[in-house]
Coordinates of C-alpha atoms in Angstrom, one line a residue:
X1 CA -11.9 38.1 -18.3
X2 CA -11.3 35.9 -15.3
X3 CA -15.0 35.5 -14.8
X4 CA -15.2 34.0 -18.3
X5 CA -12.4 31.6 -17.5
X6 CA -14.1 30.5 -14.2
X7 CA -17.4 30.1 -16.0
X8 CA -15.8 27.7 -18.5
X9 CA -14.3 25.8 -15.6
X10 CA -17.6 25.5 -13.8
X11 CA -19.2 24.2 -17.0
X12 CA -16.5 21.6 -17.2
X13 CA -16.9 20.4 -13.6
X14 CA -20.5 19.7 -12.7
X15 CA -21.3 19.4 -9.0
X16 CA -23.2 16.1 -9.4
X17 CA -20.1 14.2 -10.3
X18 CA -17.8 12.3 -7.9
X19 CA -14.3 13.4 -9.0
X20 CA -11.5 11.0 -8.2
X21 CA -7.9 12.3 -8.4
X22 CA -4.6 10.6 -8.7
X23 CA -0.9 11.5 -8.7
X24 CA 1.5 11.1 -11.6
X25 CA 2.8 7.6 -11.1
X26 CA 1.5 4.1 -12.1
X27 CA 0.1 2.9 -8.8
X28 CA -1.9 6.1 -8.2
X29 CA -3.3 5.9 -11.7
X30 CA -4.5 2.4 -11.1
X31 CA -6.0 3.1 -7.6
X32 CA -7.8 6.1 -9.1
X33 CA -9.3 3.8 -11.6
X34 CA -10.3 1.2 -9.0
X35 CA -12.1 4.0 -7.0
X36 CA -13.8 5.4 -10.1
X37 CA -15.0 2.0 -11.4
X38 CA -16.2 1.0 -7.9
X39 CA -18.3 4.2 -7.6
X40 CA -19.6 4.3 -11.2
X41 CA -22.6 2.0 -10.7
X42 CA -23.9 4.3 -7.9
X43 CA -23.0 7.8 -9.1
X44 CA -21.6 9.6 -12.0
X45 CA -17.8 9.3 -11.5
X46 CA -14.8 10.9 -13.3
X47 CA -11.1 10.2 -12.8
X48 CA -8.9 13.2 -13.1
X49 CA -5.7 11.3 -13.5
X50 CA -2.1 12.3 -13.1
X51 CA -2.7 15.7 -11.6
X52 CA 0.9 16.0 -10.3
X53 CA 2.7 15.8 -7.0
X54 CA 1.2 15.9 -3.5
X55 CA 0.9 19.7 -3.3
X56 CA -1.1 19.9 -6.5
X57 CA -3.5 17.1 -5.7
X58 CA -4.0 18.3 -2.2
X59 CA -4.8 21.8 -3.5
X60 CA -7.3 20.3 -5.9
X61 CA -9.0 18.4 -3.0
X62 CA -9.1 21.5 -0.8
X63 CA -10.6 23.6 -3.6
X64 CA -13.3 21.0 -4.3
X65 CA -12.1 20.2 -7.7
X66 CA -11.7 16.5 -6.7
X67 CA -13.5 14.7 -3.9
X68 CA -11.2 11.8 -3.0
X69 CA -7.8 10.4 -4.0
X70 CA -5.5 7.6 -2.9
X71 CA -2.8 8.8 -0.6
X72 CA -0.3 7.2 1.9
X73 CA -0.5 7.7 5.7
X74 CA 3.1 8.6 6.0
X75 CA 2.7 11.3 3.4
X76 CA -0.3 12.8 5.2
X77 CA 1.4 12.6 8.5
X78 CA 4.8 14.0 7.6
X79 CA 4.4 15.9 4.4
X80 CA 0.9 17.4 4.6
X81 CA 0.5 17.9 8.4
X82 CA 4.3 18.5 8.9
X83 CA 4.7 16.2 11.9
X84 CA 8.2 15.6 13.0
X85 CA 7.3 12.1 14.1
X86 CA 4.5 9.6 13.2
X87 CA 1.2 10.6 14.9
X88 CA -1.7 8.3 15.8
X89 CA -4.5 8.0 13.2
X90 CA -7.0 9.8 15.5
X91 CA -4.7 12.8 15.8
X92 CA -4.3 12.9 12.1
X93 CA -8.1 12.9 11.6
X94 CA -8.6 15.7 14.2
X95 CA -6.1 17.9 12.4
X96 CA -7.6 17.2 9.0
X97 CA -11.1 18.0 10.1
X98 CA -10.8 21.8 10.2
X99 CA -9.5 21.6 6.6
X100 CA -12.8 19.8 5.7
X101 CA -10.8 16.6 5.0
X102 CA -10.8 13.1 6.3
X103 CA -8.8 9.9 6.0
X104 CA -10.4 6.5 5.8
X105 CA -10.5 3.2 4.0
X106 CA -7.0 1.7 4.6
X107 CA -6.7 -0.4 1.4
X108 CA -4.5 -3.1 2.9
X109 CA -0.9 -2.6 1.8
X110 CA 2.1 -0.5 2.8
X111 CA 4.1 1.1 0.0
X112 CA 7.1 2.7 1.6
X113 CA 10.0 4.5 0.1
X114 CA 13.3 2.8 -0.3
X115 CA 16.6 3.3 -2.3
X116 CA 17.7 0.6 -4.7
X117 CA 20.8 -0.3 -6.7
X118 CA 21.6 -2.7 -9.5
X119 CA 21.9 -6.3 -8.2
X120 CA 25.0 -8.4 -8.1
X121 CA 27.3 -10.2 -5.7
X122 CA 29.2 -7.1 -4.8
X123 CA 28.0 -3.7 -3.7
X124 CA 26.2 -2.0 -0.8
X125 CA 23.4 -3.5 1.2
X126 CA 22.6 -0.8 3.8
X127 CA 21.7 2.8 3.5
X128 CA 24.4 3.6 6.1
X129 CA 27.0 2.3 3.7
X130 CA 26.2 5.1 1.2
X131 CA 28.1 7.6 3.4
X132 CA 31.4 5.9 2.5
X133 CA 30.6 6.0 -1.2
X134 CA 30.4 9.7 -2.2
X135 CA 31.1 9.1 -5.9
X136 CA 27.9 7.1 -6.4
X137 CA 25.4 8.9 -8.6
X138 CA 21.9 9.3 -7.2
X139 CA 18.9 9.8 -9.5
X140 CA 15.9 10.7 -7.3
X141 CA 12.4 11.8 -8.1
X142 CA 11.9 15.5 -7.8
X143 CA 9.2 15.1 -5.1
X144 CA 11.4 12.8 -3.1
X145 CA 14.3 15.4 -3.2
X146 CA 12.0 18.1 -1.9
X147 CA 9.8 16.2 0.6
X148 CA 10.4 16.6 4.4
X149 CA 10.2 12.8 4.7
X150 CA 12.4 12.3 1.7
X151 CA 16.0 13.2 0.8
X152 CA 16.7 16.1 3.2
X153 CA 15.9 14.1 6.3
X154 CA 17.5 10.9 4.9
X155 CA 20.8 12.7 4.1
X156 CA 20.9 14.3 7.5
X157 CA 20.2 11.0 9.4
X158 CA 22.7 9.0 7.5
X159 CA 25.3 11.7 6.8
X160 CA 25.1 11.3 3.1
X161 CA 27.5 13.5 1.0
X162 CA 26.0 12.9 -2.4
X163 CA 24.1 15.5 -4.4
X164 CA 21.3 13.8 -6.2
X165 CA 20.0 14.6 -9.6
X166 CA 16.3 15.1 -10.3
X167 CA 14.8 12.3 -12.3
X168 CA 11.3 11.4 -13.3
X169 CA 10.2 8.2 -11.6
X170 CA 8.9 6.7 -14.8
X171 CA 12.4 6.6 -16.4
X172 CA 14.5 6.0 -13.3
X173 CA 14.7 2.2 -13.7
X174 CA 15.9 2.5 -17.2
X175 CA 18.5 5.1 -16.3
X176 CA 19.7 2.8 -13.5
X177 CA 20.0 -0.2 -15.8
X178 CA 21.8 1.9 -18.5
X179 CA 24.3 2.9 -15.7
X180 CA 23.5 6.6 -16.0
X181 CA 22.9 6.6 -12.3
X182 CA 23.8 4.2 -9.5
X183 CA 21.0 4.6 -6.9
X184 CA 17.3 5.5 -7.3
X185 CA 14.4 6.0 -5.0
X186 CA 11.6 3.4 -5.4
X187 CA 8.3 2.4 -4.0
X188 CA 8.2 -1.0 -2.3
X189 CA 5.3 -2.2 -4.5
X190 CA 7.0 -1.3 -7.8
X191 CA 6.9 -4.2 -10.2
X192 CA 10.2 -3.4 -11.8
X193 CA 12.2 -4.2 -8.6
X194 CA 11.7 -7.9 -9.3
X195 CA 11.9 -7.5 -13.1
X196 CA 15.3 -5.9 -13.0
X197 CA 16.7 -7.9 -10.1
X198 CA 17.4 -4.7 -8.0
X199 CA 18.9 -4.7 -4.6
X200 CA 16.9 -2.7 -2.1
X201 CA 19.1 -1.1 0.5
X202 CA 18.2 -1.9 4.1
X203 CA 16.9 1.1 6.1
X204 CA 19.1 0.1 9.0
X205 CA 18.3 3.3 11.0
X206 CA 14.5 3.0 10.4
X207 CA 14.2 6.4 8.7
X208 CA 11.2 5.7 6.5
X209 CA 7.8 5.5 8.3
X210 CA 4.9 3.2 7.1
X211 CA 3.1 4.4 4.0
X212 CA -0.2 2.5 4.3
X213 CA -2.4 3.2 1.4
X214 CA -5.6 5.1 2.4
X215 CA -8.1 7.5 0.9
X216 CA -7.9 11.2 1.6
X217 CA -11.3 12.8 0.9
X218 CA -13.5 15.7 1.5
X219 CA -15.8 15.2 4.5
X220 CA -18.9 16.2 2.5
X221 CA -18.3 13.6 -0.2
X222 CA -19.8 10.8 1.9
X223 CA -23.0 12.8 2.3
X224 CA -23.2 13.9 -1.3
X225 CA -22.6 10.4 -2.7
X226 CA -23.8 8.0 0.0
X227 CA -24.3 4.9 -2.2
X228 CA -21.0 5.4 -4.0
X229 CA -19.1 6.0 -0.8
X230 CA -20.6 2.9 0.8
X231 CA -19.3 0.9 -2.2
X232 CA -15.9 2.5 -1.9
X233 CA -15.6 1.7 1.8
X234 CA -15.9 -2.0 0.9
X235 CA -12.4 -1.8 -0.5
X236 CA -11.0 -1.5 3.0
X237 CA -8.3 -4.1 3.6
X238 CA -8.9 -5.7 0.2
X239 CA -5.8 -4.9 -1.7
X240 CA -2.7 -6.7 -0.6
X241 CA 0.9 -5.8 -1.4
X242 CA 1.0 -8.8 -3.8
X243 CA -2.2 -7.5 -5.5
X244 CA -0.7 -4.1 -6.0
X245 CA 2.6 -5.4 -7.3
X246 CA 0.7 -7.6 -9.8
X247 CA -1.4 -4.6 -10.9
X248 CA 1.6 -2.4 -11.3
X249 CA 3.3 -5.2 -13.4
X250 CA 0.2 -5.5 -15.6
X251 CA 0.5 -1.8 -16.5
X252 CA 4.3 -1.3 -16.6
X253 CA 5.5 -4.6 -17.9
X254 CA 2.5 -6.1 -19.8
X255 CA 1.4 -2.7 -21.3
X256 CA -2.2 -2.9 -20.1
X257 CA -4.0 0.4 -19.7
X258 CA -5.0 1.5 -16.2
X259 CA -8.7 1.1 -16.7
X260 CA -8.2 -2.5 -17.9
X261 CA -6.0 -3.4 -14.9
X262 CA -8.5 -2.0 -12.4
X263 CA -11.4 -3.8 -14.2
X264 CA -9.6 -7.1 -14.0
X265 CA -8.9 -6.8 -10.3
X266 CA -12.4 -5.7 -9.5
X267 CA -13.8 -8.6 -11.5
X268 CA -11.6 -11.1 -9.5
X269 CA -12.5 -9.5 -6.1
X270 CA -16.2 -9.3 -5.8
X271 CA -17.3 -7.7 -2.5
X272 CA -19.1 -10.7 -1.2
X273 CA -16.3 -13.0 -2.1
X274 CA -13.6 -10.9 -0.5
X275 CA -12.8 -13.3 2.3
X276 CA -12.2 -16.2 0.0
X277 CA -10.9 -14.5 -3.0
X278 CA -7.5 -15.5 -4.3
X279 CA -4.7 -12.9 -4.6
X280 CA -4.5 -10.8 -7.7
X281 CA -1.4 -12.6 -8.7
X282 CA -3.3 -15.8 -9.1
X283 CA -6.5 -14.2 -10.4
X284 CA -4.9 -12.1 -13.0
X285 CA -2.8 -14.9 -14.3
X286 CA -6.0 -16.8 -15.3
X287 CA -7.4 -13.8 -17.1
X288 CA -6.9 -13.6 -20.9
X289 CA -3.7 -11.6 -21.7
X290 CA -4.2 -8.3 -23.4
X291 CA -2.0 -7.6 -26.4
X292 CA 0.0 -4.5 -26.0
X293 CA -1.4 -1.8 -28.3
X294 CA 0.9 -0.4 -31.0
X295 CA 1.5 3.3 -31.8
X296 CA -1.4 3.7 -34.3
X297 CA -3.8 2.0 -31.9
X298 CA -2.8 4.4 -29.1
X299 CA -3.1 7.4 -31.4
X300 CA -6.5 6.6 -32.7
X301 CA -8.1 5.1 -29.6
X302 CA -11.5 6.2 -28.3
X303 CA -10.0 9.1 -26.3
X304 CA -8.6 10.9 -29.4
X305 CA -11.7 13.1 -30.0
X306 CA -12.1 14.0 -26.3
X307 CA -8.5 15.0 -26.0
X308 CA -8.6 16.9 -29.2
X309 CA -11.7 18.8 -28.1
X310 CA -10.0 19.7 -24.8
X311 CA -6.8 20.7 -26.4
X312 CA -8.4 22.9 -29.1
X313 CA -10.7 24.5 -26.5
X314 CA -7.7 25.5 -24.3
X315 CA -5.8 26.9 -27.3
X316 CA -8.8 28.7 -28.8
X317 CA -9.9 30.4 -25.6
X318 CA -6.3 31.3 -24.6
X319 CA -5.5 32.9 -28.0
X320 CA -8.8 34.8 -28.2
X321 CA -8.3 36.2 -24.7
X322 CA -4.7 37.0 -25.5
X323 CA -5.9 39.0 -28.6
X324 CA -8.4 40.9 -26.5
X325 CA -5.7 41.9 -24.1
X326 CA -2.6 42.0 -26.3
X327 CA -3.9 44.1 -29.2
X328 CA -4.9 47.0 -27.0
X329 CA -1.6 46.8 -25.2
X330 CA 0.2 46.8 -28.5
X331 CA -1.7 49.9 -29.6
X332 CA -0.8 51.6 -26.3
X333 CA 2.9 50.7 -26.8
X334 CA 2.8 52.0 -30.3
X335 CA 1.3 55.4 -29.6
X336 CA 2.8 56.1 -26.2
X337 CA 6.6 55.8 -26.4
X338 CA 7.0 56.1 -22.6
X339 CA 4.9 53.0 -22.1
X340 CA 6.4 51.0 -24.9
X341 CA 9.4 49.6 -23.1
X342 CA 7.4 49.0 -19.9
X343 CA 4.7 47.0 -21.8
X344 CA 7.2 45.0 -23.9
X345 CA 9.4 44.3 -21.0
X346 CA 6.6 43.1 -18.8
X347 CA 5.2 40.7 -21.4
X348 CA 8.7 39.6 -22.1
X349 CA 9.4 38.8 -18.4
X350 CA 6.2 36.8 -18.2
X351 CA 7.3 34.7 -21.2
X352 CA 10.5 33.7 -19.3
X353 CA 8.6 32.1 -16.3
X354 CA 8.9 28.3 -16.5
X355 CA 5.6 26.8 -17.3
X356 CA 5.4 24.3 -14.4
X357 CA 6.5 27.1 -12.0
X358 CA 3.8 29.4 -13.3
X359 CA 1.2 26.7 -12.8
X360 CA 2.4 26.0 -9.3
X361 CA 2.0 29.7 -8.5
X362 CA -1.4 30.0 -10.1
X363 CA -3.0 27.1 -8.3
X364 CA -2.9 28.6 -4.8
X365 CA -3.5 32.1 -6.2
X366 CA -6.7 31.0 -8.1
X367 CA -7.7 28.4 -5.5
X368 CA -8.3 25.7 -8.1
X369 CA -6.7 23.3 -10.6
X370 CA -7.6 22.3 -14.1
X371 CA -9.0 24.6 -16.8
X372 CA -8.7 28.0 -15.0
X373 CA -4.9 28.0 -14.2
X374 CA -4.2 26.3 -17.5
X375 CA -6.0 29.0 -19.4
X376 CA -4.3 31.8 -17.5
X377 CA -0.9 30.3 -18.1
X378 CA -1.5 29.9 -21.8
X379 CA -2.8 33.5 -22.0
X380 CA 0.4 34.7 -20.3
X381 CA 2.6 32.9 -22.8
X382 CA 0.5 34.0 -25.8
X383 CA 0.7 37.8 -25.0
X384 CA 4.3 38.7 -26.1
X385 CA 4.1 37.9 -29.8
X386 CA 0.7 39.6 -30.1
X387 CA 1.7 42.7 -28.2
X388 CA 5.1 42.9 -30.0
X389 CA 3.7 42.4 -33.5
X390 CA 0.7 44.8 -32.9
X391 CA 3.2 47.5 -31.9
X392 CA 5.6 46.8 -34.7
X393 CA 2.8 46.7 -37.4
X394 CA 1.4 50.1 -36.3
X395 CA 4.9 51.7 -36.2
X396 CA 5.4 50.5 -39.8
X397 CA 2.4 52.4 -41.1
X398 CA 3.9 55.1 -43.5
X399 CA 3.9 58.6 -42.0
X400 CA 2.5 60.0 -45.2
X401 CA -0.7 58.0 -44.8
X402 CA -1.1 59.3 -41.3
X403 CA -0.7 62.9 -42.5
X404 CA -3.2 62.3 -45.3
X405 CA -5.7 60.9 -42.8
X406 CA -5.1 63.9 -40.6
X407 CA -5.7 66.3 -43.5
X408 CA -9.0 64.6 -44.2
X409 CA -10.1 65.4 -40.7
X410 CA -10.2 61.9 -39.4
X411 CA -10.1 61.6 -35.6
X412 CA -7.4 59.4 -33.9
X413 CA -9.8 56.5 -33.3
X414 CA -11.0 56.7 -36.9
X415 CA -7.5 56.7 -38.2
X416 CA -6.7 53.7 -36.0
X417 CA -9.7 51.6 -37.0
X418 CA -9.9 52.5 -40.7
X419 CA -6.3 53.0 -41.8
X420 CA -3.6 51.9 -39.3
X421 CA -5.0 48.6 -38.0
X422 CA -6.0 47.3 -41.5
X423 CA -2.5 48.2 -42.8
X424 CA -0.9 46.5 -39.7
X425 CA -3.2 43.5 -39.9
X426 CA -0.7 41.1 -41.7
X427 CA 2.0 41.8 -39.1
X428 CA -0.6 41.4 -36.2
X429 CA -1.8 38.1 -37.7
X430 CA 1.8 36.9 -37.8
X431 CA 2.0 37.5 -34.1
X432 CA -1.3 35.7 -33.5
X433 CA -0.1 32.8 -35.6
X434 CA 3.1 32.5 -33.5
X435 CA 1.0 32.7 -30.3
X436 CA -1.4 30.0 -31.5
X437 CA 1.3 27.6 -32.6
X438 CA 3.2 28.1 -29.4
X439 CA 0.0 27.5 -27.4
X440 CA -0.6 24.2 -29.1
X441 CA 2.7 22.9 -27.8
X442 CA 2.5 24.6 -24.4
X443 CA -1.1 23.3 -23.8
X444 CA 0.3 19.9 -23.2
X445 CA 1.3 21.0 -19.7
X446 CA -2.4 21.4 -18.9
X447 CA -2.6 17.7 -18.2
X448 CA -0.3 18.0 -15.3
X449 CA -3.0 19.9 -13.4
X450 CA -6.1 18.0 -14.7
X451 CA -7.1 20.2 -17.6
X452 CA -6.9 17.4 -20.2
X453 CA -5.6 17.6 -23.8
X454 CA -2.9 15.6 -25.5
X455 CA -0.7 16.1 -22.5
X456 CA -2.6 13.3 -20.7
X457 CA -1.0 10.8 -23.0
X458 CA 2.4 12.3 -22.5
X459 CA 2.1 12.2 -18.7
X460 CA 1.0 8.5 -18.9
X461 CA 3.9 7.8 -21.2
X462 CA 6.3 9.4 -18.7
X463 CA 4.8 7.4 -15.8
X464 CA 5.1 4.1 -17.7
X465 CA 8.3 5.0 -19.7
X466 CA 6.1 4.1 -22.8
X467 CA 7.5 5.7 -25.9
X468 CA 4.5 4.8 -28.0
X469 CA 2.2 6.6 -25.5
X470 CA 4.5 9.6 -25.5
X471 CA 4.3 9.7 -29.3
X472 CA 0.6 9.2 -29.2
X473 CA 0.4 12.5 -27.4
X474 CA 3.2 14.3 -29.2
X475 CA 2.2 13.5 -32.8
X476 CA -1.4 14.8 -32.6
X477 CA -0.1 18.0 -31.0
X478 CA 2.4 18.4 -33.8
X479 CA -0.3 17.8 -36.5
X480 CA -2.5 20.4 -34.8
X481 CA 0.3 22.9 -34.7
X482 CA 0.9 22.4 -38.4
X483 CA -2.8 22.8 -39.2
X484 CA -2.9 25.9 -37.1
X485 CA 0.1 27.4 -38.9
X486 CA -1.4 26.6 -42.3
X487 CA -4.7 28.2 -41.4
X488 CA -3.0 31.4 -40.2
X489 CA -0.8 31.5 -43.3
X490 CA -3.9 31.4 -45.4
X491 CA -5.4 34.2 -43.4
X492 CA -2.2 36.3 -43.8
X493 CA -2.4 35.9 -47.5
X494 CA -6.0 37.1 -47.6
X495 CA -5.2 40.0 -45.3
X496 CA -2.3 41.1 -47.4
X497 CA -4.5 41.1 -50.5
X498 CA -7.3 43.1 -49.0
X499 CA -5.5 46.5 -48.7
X500 CA -4.1 46.2 -52.3
X501 CA -7.6 45.4 -53.7
X502 CA -9.1 48.3 -51.8
X503 CA -6.5 50.7 -53.4

């Protein structure tokens, strides 16, 4: 079964493609597009966007699912290599080399962490002043709360007594302005700092290191894609902090899609004109403004068919595999009472594992991201209703019919195939229907690890706090769930008629 899943994943990820990854926030999406569009004239390139946090994207890089992604030197130094203090670049390269990885192409800007509050004449100005304000509510991104170079070290250095709440970075600014929290973590190149007039607290004890934007890549990528890699290296030192802030603003404030933002910047910064090019702030201001797409335009854009195909494929394969495993388990549970509670309890426990936690466990276990762990996770969640309904349907077969079949000399397997399973079919189909409808909704998490589907729009909507984009992912998923339910209800009616017609 796993070999079939891995075969599907291999088909989906051809080796002649340069795969660019990105994390799940605006700047990473944009830089991923810049890399992809830079490489595209020289090699087939694909952007696997919004894969998740550092751990997930790093796992994808080490597994060969992606070849390169934009990262920050401070993150590599302190979070990936676990250094207690900043290390020289050459040392970082030496320690990455045994992992088959390298760091190169400093892009030209520093995007450090900081904490920010609402602006105004009063209030705090330094991080050290937070220690005397224990009642302030901190809403910090989940990754920042867990990172070694994030909240734990910051709280220890400054003696901060607050207990932060986990908050997605995409909605943090709105939560701050609506006074649901008082302090949030930010990136220094975030466009909304200026838009909302926030006060960035001074890091008066110099806790945060430099986070110079660089590329973390597989060492074999340069040899496999020499022309594309040469083009990518020409980006070195080309993106200033002002450029990056302007690009972030184009996406988060003006509503432009990531590909359009990257294309505009590349058009304004030709390689040969790099030395004399104007900053992106000036260049993009002369470009024609893009009208923000409405909900219907976002639903029916050119990606709809691709996302639908990915979503349906994930659900279909997961449910079919769940049936191949779940129906035999249900039969065992029905005919062997000692196994019944064990089987039902085991599938029930698997159902309770949080989806993101399950994905995080599967990635290192399977050594890859994308289709394989997504299919395994969906398979796990689809098992319980199929196993339970198969067992229940078989137990509901009248004892008189079993005795009649026994009197006719039918063997156990013949009784199962010709009498018991056909009679239990409506109940089994009801379980498969439940599993399929649940899988349509659960499959949206696949986008968090690069498996595609409608969840891609949802992750982008979260990153941009764009309700229309969230709905553009949620509405097709809901429609697909309704269509799935309708199709199974039709099958249930046909199955319920079949035994009566036969009699």
